[in-house]
Amino acid sequence: MTYYRTVIMRLTCMFSFILLFGAAGLVVFIHLQDPEEIVHQQTPVKQSDSLHLSEYMPTELQSTDRRQSSIMFAMKDQQNSEENNSIRLHKRRRRFIIKKSPILISINSSILNLPTLKSEDRNNNKWKKLYQIQRERKRIMRETCSKYKSNNRRIITPYHVSRIFVEDKYRVLYCEVPKAGCSNWKRVLMVLNGLASSTKDIQHNTVHYGNYLKRLDGFDHKGIYHRLNTYTKMIFIREPFEKLVSAFRDKFEHPNNYYHPVFGKAIISRYRVNATKEALRTGAGVTFKEFIQYLLDVHRPVGMDIHWDHVNRLCSPCLIDYDFVGKFESMEEDANFFLHLIGAPQNLTFPKFKDRHSNEERTTNKITQQYFAQLSPSQRQQSYDFYYMDYLMFNYSKPFEDLY
């Protein structure tokens, strides 16, 4: 009898140990799963546009703009200090499991120190028009996010802000979108930061490889939180097909000691029939059709690149609510309006010069049409589908009439 009692006790202890071990494993699994997939089921916070012109805006818009959303590290209700203390304790415990815990943040607009028009500019029709354009762009972006993405709060990781450059003096966050004026925007940020007196003095390699500008993911969580919540966040985008052709021309139609051996060789090897040894050795001479084959292949022989990735992936506009959305097609007007809003020096304007291959014509809509004419209707449709969210979110028209 004693023997059976001992066996039962041992089995009970073993069973309890297995349950505890399983529970601990489940906790670790939950915390280590991909943050992109963690969605917190909370009621969305109403937002307002962040460029305040309250003195001439209608009363209902003024009241809307006062309801600014706050960035939160918490769960649903944080109304008193007791709850805040418990949340801080909870987050301390999480650090034992994950060294760098992600930042929980609502879809937000900056709530402090937002740029406003000077009093003498508030009756200026030009500034009013540009401001209304901004409101409309932000409205379309938000509605697209609400329709196709989760409105619930999600987790921001350092990855999500890795393309965002920081300028602390004028409190600017700029998300870099390649082939949409990013080189010249970095020059402007360097001048604002006092690193150069003129954009013309800054060479291409200094811009991209000098590491003079700070990235947002280089700050700790407190620094990221503070800047996302108080700095003016801006993004400049470009018509997706035009941006793609610009990237192809830059990286594959000119000598390049990175894109040819890394991307060119893999593309030619996979998609070119009877490729020559020279082409396979150098990776030079990739055609636009071969490039599109690579882009649309779900089993690409080499990964994606920031120069042709979706803006949605580069800058997470459904996760980070950008205060200013500029377009390459209206770059000069949009850029100088932004500089005016943040109070930049009056002698600083957005540079017009072409950063690379200055003797070559810029990629225009006409040139883009010529490149895409080389593709079959099916390839054009698949390419449009590939960038569909960018077309929708930033309100670009279909580039070809036969697309659906």
Coordinates of C-alpha atoms in Angstrom, one line a residue:
M1 CA 0.0 0.0 0.0
T2 CA 2.8 2.3 1.0
Y3 CA 4.5 1.5 -2.3
Y4 CA 1.4 2.5 -4.4
R5 CA 1.1 5.7 -2.4
T6 CA 4.7 6.6 -3.1
V7 CA 4.2 5.9 -6.8
I8 CA 1.1 8.1 -6.9
M9 CA 2.9 10.9 -5.2
R10 CA 5.8 10.7 -7.6
L11 CA 3.5 10.7 -10.6
T12 CA 1.6 13.7 -9.2
C13 CA 4.9 15.6 -8.7
M14 CA 6.0 14.7 -12.2
F15 CA 2.7 15.8 -13.7
S16 CA 2.8 19.1 -11.8
F17 CA 6.4 19.7 -13.1
I18 CA 5.3 19.0 -16.7
L19 CA 2.4 21.5 -16.4
L20 CA 4.7 24.2 -14.9
F21 CA 7.3 23.6 -17.6
G22 CA 4.7 23.8 -20.4
A23 CA 3.3 27.0 -19.0
A24 CA 6.8 28.5 -18.8
G25 CA 7.5 27.5 -22.4
L26 CA 4.2 29.0 -23.6
V27 CA 5.1 32.4 -21.9
V28 CA 8.5 32.4 -23.6
F29 CA 6.9 31.5 -27.0
I30 CA 4.4 34.3 -26.7
H31 CA 7.1 36.8 -26.0
L32 CA 9.5 35.6 -28.7
Q33 CA 7.0 35.4 -31.6
D34 CA 7.3 37.9 -34.4
P35 CA 6.2 41.3 -33.1
E36 CA 4.7 42.1 -36.5
E37 CA 2.1 39.5 -35.8
I38 CA 1.2 40.6 -32.3
V39 CA -2.0 42.6 -32.4
H40 CA -3.4 44.1 -29.1
Q41 CA -7.1 44.1 -29.1
Q42 CA -7.9 47.6 -28.0
T43 CA -10.2 50.3 -29.1
P44 CA -8.5 52.6 -31.5
V45 CA -7.7 56.1 -30.3
K46 CA -9.2 58.9 -32.5
Q47 CA -6.6 60.9 -34.2
S48 CA -6.2 64.4 -35.7
D49 CA -4.1 65.9 -38.3
S50 CA -0.9 67.2 -36.9
L51 CA -0.3 70.3 -38.9
H52 CA -2.3 72.8 -36.8
L53 CA -3.7 76.0 -38.4
S54 CA -6.3 76.3 -35.6
E55 CA -6.8 80.0 -35.9
Y56 CA -8.4 79.8 -39.3
M57 CA -9.7 76.2 -39.2
P58 CA -13.5 75.6 -38.7
T59 CA -14.6 75.0 -35.1
E60 CA -15.3 71.3 -35.6
L61 CA -11.8 70.8 -37.0
Q62 CA -10.3 72.7 -34.1
S63 CA -12.0 70.4 -31.6
T64 CA -10.8 67.4 -33.6
D65 CA -7.3 68.6 -33.6
R66 CA -7.2 69.0 -29.9
R67 CA -7.9 65.3 -29.4
Q68 CA -4.3 64.2 -29.9
S69 CA -3.5 60.6 -29.5
S70 CA -0.8 59.6 -27.0
I71 CA 1.9 57.0 -27.5
M72 CA 1.4 54.3 -24.8
F73 CA 3.6 51.6 -23.4
A74 CA 0.5 50.2 -21.6
M75 CA -2.5 48.0 -22.2
K76 CA -6.0 49.3 -22.5
D77 CA -6.9 51.8 -19.7
Q78 CA -4.2 53.9 -18.0
Q79 CA -6.2 56.4 -16.0
N80 CA -4.4 56.4 -12.7
S81 CA -1.0 56.1 -11.2
E82 CA -1.6 52.7 -9.7
E83 CA -2.2 51.2 -13.1
N84 CA 0.9 52.9 -14.5
N85 CA 3.0 51.5 -11.7
S86 CA 1.7 48.0 -12.3
I87 CA 2.5 48.3 -16.0
R88 CA 6.0 49.5 -15.3
L89 CA 6.5 46.5 -13.0
H90 CA 5.2 44.2 -15.7
K91 CA 7.6 45.7 -18.3
R92 CA 10.5 45.2 -15.9
R93 CA 9.6 41.6 -15.6
R94 CA 9.5 41.2 -19.4
R95 CA 13.1 42.4 -19.6
F96 CA 14.1 39.2 -17.9
I97 CA 12.6 37.3 -20.8
I98 CA 13.5 39.7 -23.7
K99 CA 16.4 42.0 -23.4
K100 CA 15.1 44.5 -25.8
S101 CA 11.3 44.5 -25.5
P102 CA 9.4 46.2 -28.3
I103 CA 7.6 49.5 -27.9
L104 CA 3.8 49.4 -27.7
I105 CA 2.5 52.4 -29.5
S106 CA -0.9 53.5 -30.9
I107 CA -1.2 54.8 -34.4
N108 CA -0.3 58.3 -33.5
S109 CA 0.4 61.9 -34.4
S110 CA 2.9 64.0 -32.6
I111 CA 1.3 65.9 -29.7
L112 CA 3.9 68.5 -28.8
N113 CA 5.7 71.3 -30.5
L114 CA 4.1 70.8 -33.9
P115 CA 4.9 73.3 -36.6
T116 CA 2.3 76.0 -37.2
L117 CA 2.1 78.7 -39.8
K118 CA 3.3 82.1 -38.6
S119 CA 0.4 84.5 -38.0
E120 CA 1.3 86.6 -41.0
D121 CA 1.0 83.4 -43.2
R122 CA -2.4 82.2 -42.0
N123 CA -4.3 84.1 -44.6
N124 CA -1.9 83.2 -47.4
N125 CA -3.8 81.2 -50.0
K126 CA -0.7 79.3 -51.1
W127 CA 0.0 78.0 -47.6
K128 CA -3.7 77.2 -47.0
K129 CA -3.8 75.2 -50.2
L130 CA -0.7 73.2 -49.4
Y131 CA -2.0 72.5 -45.9
Q132 CA -5.3 71.2 -47.3
I133 CA -3.3 69.0 -49.7
Q134 CA -1.6 67.6 -46.6
R135 CA -4.9 66.9 -44.9
E136 CA -6.2 65.1 -47.9
R137 CA -3.1 62.9 -48.3
K138 CA -3.2 62.0 -44.6
R139 CA -6.9 61.2 -44.8
I140 CA -6.4 58.8 -47.8
M141 CA -3.5 57.2 -46.1
R142 CA -5.5 56.7 -42.8
E143 CA -8.6 55.4 -44.6
T144 CA -6.5 52.9 -46.6
C145 CA -4.8 51.7 -43.4
S146 CA -8.2 51.4 -41.7
K147 CA -9.6 49.4 -44.6
Y148 CA -6.8 47.0 -45.3
K149 CA -4.7 47.0 -42.1
S150 CA -5.5 46.4 -38.5
N151 CA -6.6 49.6 -36.6
N152 CA -5.6 48.0 -33.3
R153 CA -2.5 49.0 -31.6
R154 CA 0.6 47.2 -32.6
I155 CA 4.1 46.8 -31.5
I156 CA 6.9 49.0 -32.9
T157 CA 10.3 47.4 -32.9
P158 CA 13.7 48.9 -33.8
Y159 CA 13.2 47.4 -37.3
H160 CA 10.2 49.5 -38.0
V161 CA 12.2 52.7 -37.3
S162 CA 15.5 51.6 -38.9
R163 CA 14.9 53.8 -42.0
I164 CA 14.0 56.9 -40.0
F165 CA 16.7 59.6 -39.7
V166 CA 16.7 62.0 -36.8
E167 CA 17.4 65.8 -36.8
D168 CA 17.2 67.0 -33.2
K169 CA 17.7 70.7 -33.6
Y170 CA 14.5 71.2 -35.7
R171 CA 12.9 68.1 -34.2
V172 CA 12.4 66.2 -37.5
L173 CA 12.1 62.5 -38.3
Y174 CA 12.5 61.6 -41.9
C175 CA 11.8 58.1 -43.3
E176 CA 14.1 57.4 -46.2
V177 CA 12.4 56.2 -49.4
P178 CA 15.1 55.5 -52.0
K179 CA 14.7 57.1 -55.5
A180 CA 12.4 59.7 -54.0
G181 CA 14.8 62.5 -53.3
C182 CA 16.4 60.8 -50.3
S183 CA 20.0 61.9 -51.0
N184 CA 19.0 65.6 -51.2
W185 CA 16.8 65.2 -48.1
K186 CA 19.8 63.9 -46.2
R187 CA 21.8 66.9 -47.3
V188 CA 19.0 69.2 -46.0
L189 CA 19.0 67.4 -42.7
M190 CA 22.8 67.8 -42.4
V191 CA 22.6 71.5 -43.1
L192 CA 19.8 71.8 -40.5
N193 CA 22.0 70.0 -38.0
G194 CA 24.9 72.4 -38.6
L195 CA 27.1 69.7 -40.2
A196 CA 27.4 71.7 -43.5
S197 CA 26.7 75.3 -44.5
S198 CA 25.2 74.4 -47.9
T199 CA 23.7 71.3 -49.5
K200 CA 26.1 71.9 -52.5
D201 CA 29.1 71.2 -50.3
I202 CA 28.0 67.6 -49.5
Q203 CA 29.2 64.8 -51.7
H204 CA 27.2 61.7 -52.5
N205 CA 29.5 59.3 -50.5
T206 CA 29.4 61.7 -47.5
V207 CA 25.6 61.6 -47.6
H208 CA 25.2 57.8 -47.7
Y209 CA 28.4 56.4 -46.1
G210 CA 29.5 59.2 -43.8
N211 CA 27.2 58.2 -40.9
Y212 CA 26.7 61.8 -39.9
L213 CA 23.0 61.4 -39.4
K214 CA 21.5 59.5 -36.6
R215 CA 18.9 56.8 -37.1
L216 CA 15.9 56.4 -34.8
D217 CA 16.7 52.8 -34.0
G218 CA 20.0 53.9 -32.5
F219 CA 18.2 55.4 -29.5
D220 CA 16.9 53.5 -26.5
H221 CA 13.2 53.0 -26.0
K222 CA 12.8 56.2 -24.1
G223 CA 14.5 58.2 -26.9
I224 CA 12.4 56.5 -29.6
Y225 CA 9.2 57.1 -27.6
H226 CA 10.0 60.7 -27.0
R227 CA 10.9 61.5 -30.7
L228 CA 7.9 59.6 -32.2
N229 CA 5.6 61.5 -29.9
T230 CA 7.0 65.0 -30.2
Y231 CA 9.0 65.4 -33.5
T232 CA 7.5 66.2 -36.9
K233 CA 7.5 62.9 -38.8
M234 CA 7.7 63.2 -42.6
I235 CA 7.9 60.9 -45.6
F236 CA 8.4 61.6 -49.3
I237 CA 7.2 59.1 -51.9
R238 CA 7.1 58.6 -55.6
E239 CA 4.9 57.0 -58.3
P240 CA 5.8 53.2 -57.8
F241 CA 6.5 52.3 -61.4
E242 CA 8.6 55.4 -62.0
K243 CA 10.5 54.8 -58.8
L244 CA 11.1 51.2 -59.9
V245 CA 12.5 52.2 -63.3
S246 CA 14.7 54.8 -61.7
A247 CA 16.2 52.2 -59.4
F248 CA 16.7 49.8 -62.3
R249 CA 18.5 52.4 -64.5
D250 CA 20.7 53.4 -61.6
K251 CA 21.7 50.0 -60.4
F252 CA 21.8 47.9 -63.5
E253 CA 22.5 50.2 -66.5
H254 CA 25.7 51.7 -64.9
P255 CA 28.8 50.0 -63.5
N256 CA 28.1 48.9 -60.0
N257 CA 30.4 46.7 -57.8
Y258 CA 27.5 45.6 -55.5
Y259 CA 24.3 45.2 -57.5
H260 CA 25.9 43.5 -60.5
P261 CA 27.7 40.7 -58.6
V262 CA 25.1 40.3 -55.9
F263 CA 21.8 40.8 -57.8
G264 CA 22.9 40.7 -61.5
K265 CA 24.6 37.3 -61.4
A266 CA 21.7 35.6 -59.6
I267 CA 19.1 37.1 -61.9
I268 CA 21.0 36.2 -65.1
S269 CA 21.7 32.7 -63.8
R270 CA 18.0 32.1 -63.0
Y271 CA 16.1 33.8 -65.8
R272 CA 18.4 34.0 -68.9
V273 CA 18.5 31.1 -71.3
N274 CA 22.0 30.2 -72.6
A275 CA 23.7 33.0 -70.6
T276 CA 27.3 33.6 -71.6
K277 CA 30.1 32.8 -69.2
E278 CA 31.0 36.5 -69.1
A279 CA 27.4 37.5 -68.1
L280 CA 27.4 34.9 -65.4
R281 CA 30.8 36.0 -64.1
T282 CA 30.1 39.7 -64.0
G283 CA 26.3 40.0 -63.5
A284 CA 26.3 43.0 -65.9
G285 CA 23.6 43.6 -68.6
V286 CA 20.5 42.5 -66.7
T287 CA 17.4 43.4 -68.8
F288 CA 14.4 45.1 -67.4
K289 CA 12.3 42.0 -68.3
E290 CA 14.7 39.8 -66.3
F291 CA 14.6 42.2 -63.4
I292 CA 10.8 42.1 -63.4
Q293 CA 10.9 38.3 -63.5
Y294 CA 13.1 38.4 -60.4
L295 CA 10.8 40.9 -58.6
L296 CA 7.7 38.9 -59.2
D297 CA 9.2 35.5 -58.3
V298 CA 8.0 34.3 -54.9
H299 CA 11.2 32.2 -54.8
R300 CA 13.7 34.9 -55.7
P301 CA 17.3 33.8 -56.1
V302 CA 18.3 36.8 -54.0
G303 CA 16.4 38.8 -51.5
M304 CA 14.6 42.2 -51.7
D305 CA 16.3 45.5 -51.7
I306 CA 15.3 48.9 -50.3
H307 CA 15.4 50.5 -53.7
W308 CA 12.4 48.5 -55.0
D309 CA 10.7 47.4 -51.8
H310 CA 7.2 48.7 -50.9
V311 CA 7.0 52.0 -49.0
N312 CA 4.6 50.2 -46.7
R313 CA 7.4 47.9 -45.6
L314 CA 10.1 50.6 -45.5
C315 CA 8.3 53.2 -43.4
S316 CA 5.3 51.4 -41.9
P317 CA 2.8 54.2 -42.5
C318 CA 0.0 52.3 -41.0
L319 CA 2.0 51.9 -37.8
I320 CA 3.6 55.4 -37.6
D321 CA 1.3 58.3 -38.4
Y322 CA 3.4 60.6 -40.5
D323 CA 2.7 64.3 -40.0
F324 CA 3.8 65.3 -43.5
V325 CA 3.4 63.3 -46.7
G326 CA 5.4 64.8 -49.6
K327 CA 5.5 63.6 -53.2
F328 CA 8.5 63.5 -55.6
E329 CA 6.2 64.8 -58.4
S330 CA 5.7 68.1 -56.4
M331 CA 9.0 67.9 -54.6
E332 CA 10.1 71.6 -54.8
E333 CA 6.7 72.9 -53.6
D334 CA 6.2 70.2 -50.9
A335 CA 9.8 70.3 -49.6
N336 CA 9.9 74.1 -49.3
F337 CA 6.5 74.1 -47.6
F338 CA 7.8 71.6 -45.0
L339 CA 10.9 73.7 -44.4
H340 CA 8.7 76.7 -43.9
L341 CA 6.6 74.9 -41.4
I342 CA 9.5 73.8 -39.2
G343 CA 11.1 77.3 -39.3
A344 CA 14.2 76.4 -41.2
P345 CA 16.5 79.2 -42.3
Q346 CA 15.0 81.2 -45.2
N347 CA 18.1 80.7 -47.3
L348 CA 17.7 76.9 -47.1
T349 CA 15.7 75.5 -50.0
F350 CA 15.5 72.0 -51.3
P351 CA 18.3 71.3 -53.8
K352 CA 17.4 70.7 -57.4
F353 CA 20.5 69.0 -58.7
K354 CA 20.6 65.4 -59.7
D355 CA 22.7 63.4 -57.4
R356 CA 24.0 60.6 -59.7
H357 CA 24.5 60.3 -63.4
S358 CA 23.9 64.0 -63.7
N359 CA 24.2 64.0 -67.5
E360 CA 21.4 61.5 -67.8
E361 CA 17.8 62.5 -68.1
R362 CA 15.7 62.0 -65.0
T363 CA 13.3 59.0 -65.0
T364 CA 10.0 60.5 -66.2
N365 CA 6.6 59.1 -66.8
K366 CA 7.4 58.8 -70.5
I367 CA 10.6 56.9 -69.9
T368 CA 8.7 54.6 -67.4
Q369 CA 6.1 53.8 -70.0
Q370 CA 8.9 52.8 -72.5
Y371 CA 10.4 50.4 -70.0
F372 CA 7.0 48.8 -69.1
A373 CA 6.1 48.5 -72.8
Q374 CA 8.7 45.8 -72.9
L375 CA 6.6 43.6 -70.7
S376 CA 3.6 41.5 -71.4
P377 CA 0.2 42.7 -70.1
S378 CA 0.3 39.9 -67.5
Q379 CA 3.6 41.1 -66.2
R380 CA 2.4 44.7 -66.0
Q381 CA -0.7 43.6 -64.1
Q382 CA 1.4 41.5 -61.7
S383 CA 3.8 44.5 -61.2
Y384 CA 0.8 46.7 -60.4
D385 CA -0.5 44.1 -58.0
F386 CA 2.9 44.0 -56.3
Y387 CA 2.8 47.7 -55.6
Y388 CA -1.0 47.9 -55.2
M389 CA -1.0 49.1 -51.6
D390 CA 1.5 51.9 -52.4
Y391 CA -0.7 53.0 -55.3
L392 CA -3.8 53.0 -53.1
M393 CA -2.3 54.5 -50.0
F394 CA -0.7 57.5 -51.8
N395 CA -3.5 58.0 -54.3
Y396 CA -1.6 57.3 -57.5
S397 CA -3.5 56.6 -60.7
K398 CA -3.2 53.4 -62.6
P399 CA -0.2 53.8 -64.9
F400 CA -1.8 51.7 -67.8
E401 CA -5.5 51.7 -68.9
D402 CA -5.6 47.9 -69.2
L403 CA -4.8 47.4 -65.5
Y404 CA -7.6 46.4 -63.2

